[in-house]
Coordinates of C-alpha atoms and ligand atoms in Angstrom, one line a residue:
M4 CA 6.2 43.6 25.4
N5 CA 5.1 40.3 25.9
A6 CA 6.5 37.6 28.5
K7 CA 8.4 34.9 26.7
I8 CA 9.7 31.5 28.1
I9 CA 13.3 31.1 28.1
G10 CA 14.0 28.4 30.5
T11 CA 12.2 25.7 32.1
G12 CA 13.1 22.9 34.7
F13 CA 11.0 20.4 36.5
Q14 CA 11.2 18.1 40.1
L15 CA 9.6 14.7 40.6
P16 CA 10.0 12.8 43.8
V17 CA 12.0 9.7 43.8
Y18 CA 9.6 7.2 44.7
V19 CA 7.2 6.1 42.4
A20 CA 4.0 4.4 43.6
D21 CA 2.2 2.1 40.7
N22 CA -1.3 1.2 40.9
D23 CA -0.9 -2.1 42.2
Y24 CA 0.4 -0.4 45.2
L25 CA -2.5 1.7 45.3
A26 CA -4.7 -1.6 45.6
T27 CA -2.9 -2.8 48.8
L28 CA -4.5 0.5 50.1
V29 CA -7.9 0.7 48.9
E30 CA -10.4 -1.5 46.8
T31 CA -9.4 -0.8 43.2
S32 CA -6.9 -2.3 40.5
D33 CA -4.5 -1.2 37.9
E34 CA -7.0 -2.1 35.3
W35 CA -9.7 -0.1 36.5
I36 CA -7.3 3.3 36.9
A37 CA -5.8 3.0 33.8
E38 CA -9.2 2.4 31.6
R39 CA -11.1 5.2 33.4
T40 CA -7.9 7.9 34.0
G41 CA -5.0 6.8 31.9
I42 CA -2.8 6.7 34.8
R43 CA -0.7 3.7 35.5
A44 CA 2.0 5.4 38.4
R45 CA 2.4 8.6 40.5
H46 CA 5.6 10.1 42.0
L47 CA 5.1 10.3 45.8
A48 CA 6.9 12.5 48.5
R49 CA 8.8 10.7 51.2
E50 CA 11.8 13.2 51.7
E51 CA 10.6 16.0 49.4
T52 CA 8.5 18.8 50.3
T53 CA 6.7 21.4 48.0
T54 CA 9.3 23.9 48.9
S55 CA 12.2 21.1 47.9
M56 CA 10.7 20.4 44.7
A57 CA 9.8 24.0 44.0
A58 CA 13.3 25.2 44.8
D59 CA 14.9 22.2 42.7
A60 CA 12.6 23.0 39.3
A61 CA 13.6 26.9 40.2
R62 CA 17.1 26.5 40.1
K63 CA 17.1 24.2 37.1
A64 CA 14.9 26.8 35.2
L65 CA 17.0 29.7 36.2
A66 CA 20.0 27.8 35.1
A67 CA 18.3 26.9 31.6
S68 CA 17.4 30.8 31.4
G69 CA 21.1 31.5 31.6
L70 CA 20.2 34.7 34.2
R71 CA 21.9 35.0 37.7
A72 CA 19.5 34.9 40.8
E73 CA 19.7 38.8 40.9
E74 CA 18.1 39.6 37.7
I75 CA 14.7 37.8 38.7
G76 CA 12.4 40.8 39.7
L77 CA 9.0 38.4 40.4
L78 CA 8.8 35.1 41.9
I79 CA 5.4 33.2 41.6
V80 CA 4.4 29.7 43.1
A81 CA 1.0 28.3 42.3
T82 CA 0.4 25.9 45.2
I83 CA -2.4 24.6 47.2
S84 CA -0.1 22.3 49.3
S85 CA 2.1 24.8 50.9
D86 CA 4.3 23.7 53.4
T87 CA 3.6 26.6 55.8
E88 CA 0.7 28.7 56.1
T89 CA 3.3 31.4 56.2
P90 CA 5.3 32.3 55.0
S91 CA 4.5 31.8 51.4
T92 CA 6.3 28.7 49.5
A93 CA 7.7 31.5 47.0
C94 CA 9.5 33.3 50.3
R95 CA 11.1 30.0 51.3
V96 CA 12.4 29.3 47.5
Q97 CA 13.7 33.1 47.1
A98 CA 15.7 32.3 50.5
E99 CA 16.8 29.2 48.8
L100 CA 17.9 30.5 45.4
G101 CA 19.1 33.8 46.7
L102 CA 16.8 36.0 44.3
S103 CA 17.3 38.8 46.4
G104 CA 15.8 41.3 44.3
A105 CA 12.5 39.4 43.6
L106 CA 8.9 39.9 44.8
A107 CA 7.7 36.6 45.8
F108 CA 4.4 35.8 46.4
D109 CA 1.9 32.5 46.2
I110 CA -1.2 32.2 44.3
N111 CA -4.0 29.4 45.0
A112 CA -6.0 28.9 41.7
A113 CA -5.9 25.0 41.9
C114 CA -4.9 23.0 38.5
S115 CA -5.2 26.6 37.0
G116 CA -2.6 28.0 39.0
F117 CA 0.3 27.8 36.5
L118 CA -1.9 30.0 34.0
Y119 CA -3.0 32.5 36.5
A120 CA 0.8 32.8 37.3
V121 CA 1.5 33.2 33.6
H122 CA -1.2 36.0 33.3
I123 CA 0.3 37.8 36.2
A124 CA 4.1 37.8 35.2
D125 CA 3.1 38.7 31.8
A126 CA 1.2 41.5 33.5
F127 CA 4.0 42.6 35.6
I128 CA 6.4 42.7 32.6
K129 CA 4.0 44.6 30.7
S130 CA 3.6 47.2 33.1
G131 CA 7.2 47.6 33.4
F132 CA 7.5 46.2 36.9
C133 CA 10.2 43.6 36.0
R134 CA 11.8 42.1 32.8
N135 CA 12.2 38.7 34.3
A136 CA 9.9 36.5 36.1
L137 CA 10.0 32.9 37.5
I138 CA 6.9 31.2 37.8
V139 CA 6.6 28.0 39.5
G140 CA 3.8 25.2 39.9
A141 CA 4.6 22.8 42.9
E142 CA 2.5 20.5 44.9
T143 CA 2.4 17.9 47.7
L144 CA -1.0 16.4 47.0
S145 CA -0.2 13.1 48.7
K146 CA -0.6 15.1 52.3
L147 CA -4.1 16.9 51.2
V148 CA -5.7 13.3 49.9
D149 CA -7.6 10.9 51.9
W150 CA -5.7 7.5 51.3
T151 CA -9.1 5.6 52.2
D152 CA -10.7 7.3 49.4
R153 CA -10.3 5.2 46.2
S154 CA -12.6 7.8 44.0
T155 CA -9.4 10.8 44.8
C156 CA -6.5 9.1 46.0
I157 CA -5.7 7.0 42.9
L158 CA -5.7 10.4 40.6
F159 CA -2.9 12.7 42.5
G160 CA 0.9 12.8 42.5
D161 CA 3.4 15.2 44.0
G162 CA 5.9 17.2 42.0
A163 CA 7.1 20.7 40.5
G164 CA 7.8 22.5 37.4
A165 CA 9.3 26.0 36.8
A166 CA 9.9 28.5 33.8
V167 CA 11.3 31.8 33.8
L168 CA 9.7 34.2 31.5
Q169 CA 11.4 37.4 30.0
A170 CA 10.2 40.6 28.1
S171 CA 10.7 40.0 24.8
E172 CA 9.3 42.3 21.3
K173 CA 8.6 38.9 19.4
G174 CA 6.5 36.0 20.4
G175 CA 5.8 34.9 23.8
V176 CA 2.3 34.9 25.4
L177 CA 0.1 35.9 22.4
S178 CA -3.2 35.5 24.0
Q179 CA -4.7 34.3 27.3
S180 CA -8.3 33.5 28.6
L181 CA -9.2 33.2 32.5
G182 CA -12.0 32.3 34.4
S183 CA -13.6 31.5 37.9
D184 CA -16.9 30.4 39.0
G185 CA -16.7 30.5 43.0
S186 CA -20.7 29.3 43.1
R187 CA -19.3 25.9 42.3
W188 CA -16.6 25.6 45.2
E189 CA -18.2 22.4 46.6
V190 CA -17.4 20.5 43.4
L191 CA -13.9 20.1 44.6
F192 CA -12.5 21.2 47.9
C193 CA -10.1 20.6 50.7
Q194 CA -11.0 21.6 54.5
G195 CA -7.5 21.9 55.6
R196 CA -6.1 22.2 59.1
P197 CA -8.7 22.4 62.1
N198 CA -9.7 25.3 63.8
G199 CA -8.1 25.4 67.0
N200 CA -10.2 28.4 68.6
P201 CA -12.0 27.3 72.0
L202 CA -14.6 29.8 71.0
C203 CA -15.5 28.3 67.6
K204 CA -18.4 25.9 67.1
T205 CA -16.4 24.5 63.9
A206 CA -13.5 23.1 65.7
G207 CA -12.3 19.7 65.0
Q208 CA -11.0 17.0 62.9
P209 CA -8.9 18.4 59.8
G210 CA -10.4 17.3 56.2
Y211 CA -9.0 15.7 53.2
M212 CA -9.6 16.3 49.3
R213 CA -13.4 16.0 48.4
M214 CA -14.7 15.8 44.9
D215 CA -17.5 14.9 42.7
G216 CA -15.5 13.6 39.9
Q217 CA -18.6 13.5 37.0
A218 CA -19.1 16.9 37.8
V219 CA -15.4 18.1 37.4
F220 CA -15.5 15.7 34.1
K221 CA -17.9 17.6 32.6
F222 CA -17.1 20.9 33.5
A223 CA -13.8 20.4 32.1
V224 CA -14.9 18.6 28.7
R225 CA -17.2 21.7 28.4
T226 CA -15.0 24.6 29.3
V227 CA -11.2 23.8 28.0
P228 CA -12.4 23.8 24.5
V229 CA -14.4 27.3 25.0
C230 CA -11.5 28.9 26.2
V231 CA -8.9 27.1 23.9
E232 CA -11.2 28.6 21.3
D233 CA -11.1 32.0 22.9
V234 CA -7.1 32.2 22.8
L235 CA -7.2 31.4 19.2
Q236 CA -9.5 33.3 17.7
K237 CA -8.2 36.2 20.1
A238 CA -4.7 36.0 18.3
G239 CA -6.3 35.3 15.0
V240 CA -4.4 31.8 14.8
S241 CA -6.1 28.6 13.6
G242 CA -6.0 25.2 15.6
D243 CA -4.1 23.6 12.5
E244 CA -1.0 26.2 13.1
V245 CA -0.8 25.1 16.6
K246 CA 1.8 22.6 17.1
Y247 CA 1.0 21.5 20.4
F248 CA -2.0 21.4 22.8
V249 CA -0.5 21.2 26.5
L250 CA -3.7 20.5 28.6
H251 CA -3.8 20.2 32.7
Q252 CA -2.9 16.4 33.3
A253 CA -6.0 15.3 35.2
N254 CA -7.6 12.4 33.0
S255 CA -6.6 11.3 29.3
R256 CA -10.2 10.5 28.3
I257 CA -10.9 14.5 29.4
I258 CA -7.7 15.2 26.9
Q259 CA -9.2 12.9 24.3
S260 CA -12.5 14.5 24.5
V261 CA -11.3 17.8 24.2
A262 CA -9.2 16.9 21.0
K263 CA -12.3 15.6 19.5
R264 CA -14.3 18.6 20.3
L265 CA -11.4 20.9 18.9
G266 CA -11.3 18.9 15.9
Q267 CA -7.4 18.0 16.4
P268 CA -5.4 15.0 16.1
E269 CA -4.8 13.3 19.5
D270 CA -0.9 13.1 18.7
K271 CA -0.9 17.1 19.3
F272 CA -1.8 16.4 23.0
P273 CA 1.4 15.2 24.8
M274 CA 0.6 13.3 28.1
N275 CA 2.5 12.4 30.9
L276 CA 0.0 11.4 33.2
A277 CA 0.3 7.5 33.1
Q278 CA 3.6 8.4 35.1
C279 CA 3.1 11.3 37.0
G280 CA -0.7 11.4 37.5
N281 CA -2.4 14.7 38.0
T282 CA 0.0 17.0 39.9
S283 CA -2.5 20.0 40.0
A284 CA -0.6 23.4 39.4
A285 CA 2.3 21.1 38.6
S286 CA 1.0 19.5 36.1
L287 CA 1.4 22.1 32.8
P288 CA 4.8 23.2 34.1
I289 CA 6.2 20.0 34.4
L290 CA 4.8 18.8 31.2
L291 CA 6.4 21.6 29.4
A292 CA 9.8 20.9 30.9
Q293 CA 9.6 17.7 30.1
M294 CA 8.9 18.4 26.1
N295 CA 11.5 21.3 26.3
E296 CA 14.1 18.8 27.9
E297 CA 13.2 16.2 25.0
G298 CA 13.8 18.7 22.1
K299 CA 9.9 18.8 21.1
L300 CA 9.9 22.3 21.4
Q301 CA 11.3 24.4 18.4
K302 CA 11.6 28.2 18.1
G303 CA 8.3 29.7 16.4
D304 CA 6.5 26.7 17.6
K305 CA 3.1 27.8 18.6
L306 CA 1.6 26.2 22.0
V307 CA -1.9 26.4 23.6
L308 CA -1.8 25.7 27.2
S309 CA -5.0 24.9 29.1
G310 CA -5.7 24.0 32.6
F311 CA -9.1 23.6 35.2
G312 CA -9.7 22.7 38.6
A313 CA -11.1 23.5 42.2
G314 CA -12.7 27.0 42.5
L315 CA -14.0 26.3 40.0
T316 CA -10.8 28.0 37.9
W317 CA -9.9 27.6 34.2
G318 CA -7.5 28.9 32.0
A319 CA -5.6 29.0 28.4
C320 CA -2.7 30.9 27.0
L321 CA -1.4 30.8 23.6
L322 CA 2.4 31.0 23.3
E323 CA 5.0 31.4 20.6
W324 CA 8.2 29.4 21.9
Ligands
UT7_428 O1 -7.6 18.6 38.5 C1 -9.3 18.3 38.3 C2 -8.8 17.2 39.2 N1 -10.4 16.3 39.0 C3 -10.6 15.8 38.0 O2 -9.7 15.8 36.9 C4 -11.9 14.5 38.1 C5 -12.3 14.7 36.6 N2 -13.0 13.1 37.1 C6 -12.8 11.8 36.5 O3 -11.5 11.9 36.2 C7 -13.7 10.9 36.8 O4 -14.8 11.2 37.2 C8 -13.0 9.8 37.9 C9 -11.7 9.0 37.3 C10 -12.8 10.5 39.0 C11 -13.9 8.7 38.1 O5 -14.3 7.9 37.0 P1 -15.9 7.9 36.6 O6 -16.1 7.1 35.1 O7 -16.7 8.9 36.6 O8 -16.5 6.8 38.1 P2 -17.3 7.1 38.7 O9 -17.4 8.0 39.6 O10 -18.8 7.3 37.9 O11 -17.5 5.7 39.2 C12 -18.1 4.2 38.8 C13 -17.8 3.3 39.8 C14 -18.5 3.6 41.1 O12 -18.9 2.3 41.5 P3 -20.4 1.7 41.3 O13 -21.3 3.0 42.3 O14 -21.0 2.2 39.9 O15 -20.5 0.6 42.2 C15 -17.2 3.8 42.0 O16 -17.5 3.3 43.3 O17 -16.5 3.1 39.8 C16 -16.2 3.2 41.3 N3 -14.9 3.3 41.6 C17 -13.9 3.0 41.4 N4 -13.9 1.5 41.4 C18 -12.6 1.0 41.4 C19 -14.8 4.8 41.7 N5 -13.2 4.8 42.2 C20 -12.5 3.4 41.7 C21 -11.6 3.1 42.0 N6 -11.2 1.5 41.6 N7 -10.3 3.6 42.2

């Protein structure tokens, strides 16, 4: 039994901030951002929350799957920007959708989170724990970003994407490759809320996202091709048989470099980062849901998903649609 995607959905905030708007906040320009990253705009939450977008995306994916709420046995939300420290976003989405029969929990693997969720859901399905799983990537990165730091605030956006996975004897997840290297956690991190404990010497200001952009860039262009080759080799599938390589939307130059290293044409690497920026764990499921909505995915198509991010973490999976 493999986990197979039978429904997708996504939700983006209504408000769109273009690069010119960001140039009113920090010293930057549309030209610099577009040239270095491929990003022209991003959706930013005003009314929306991580929970509301996760629930909306999940509701759409569930409707597309044709399943009833009580048929979902597992709900995973991948996020680094949960609205509440506890309970998890997953438990709140469970309540909103009435997924009474689901085990619900969050995972934190940053931009690789959706791939980790695919792996966990596939393992739960293979073990017989459940037949149907709902996995969501949801982020409100705008609340983690330092809006005075031009090297990070221009990159990120908010949104959510979701997929329903079902046990299937044919197709679905054919192979996977995941990794993490905690020794490099300081390359990209967010300190989070201050410690209010009066006994604790580290009490102080909340921290925002901090990143060594060039280190992340080099890590991505080296690691992504290796894990993509790994999933292809494990399944005995060649790159030429893959219809689309759906990569984490962080920077168009990273995606172009990966395409070159894999010897594959750039038109097999769909992108939405011009409109959405980098939405971390939400990036892959948003793009996948958009492609599905546009009718780009046909039964039997082979797709590779791959991502990388804070941790450091990375991963890939090969799917048959
Ligand atoms: O999900 C994973 C998340 N992280 C990533 O994917 C990050 C991967 N890395 C990147 O995408 C790129 O490293 C960045 C887009 C973040 C930066 O691009 P870069 O080509 O590596 O630029 P840089 O950091 O080498 O900076 C070059 C110059 C610097 O000025 P000086 O020192 O040469 O005078 C920066 O201060 O560009 C300056 N700069 C900016 N200028 C205008 C940095 N950010 C900006 C900005 N606008 N927004």
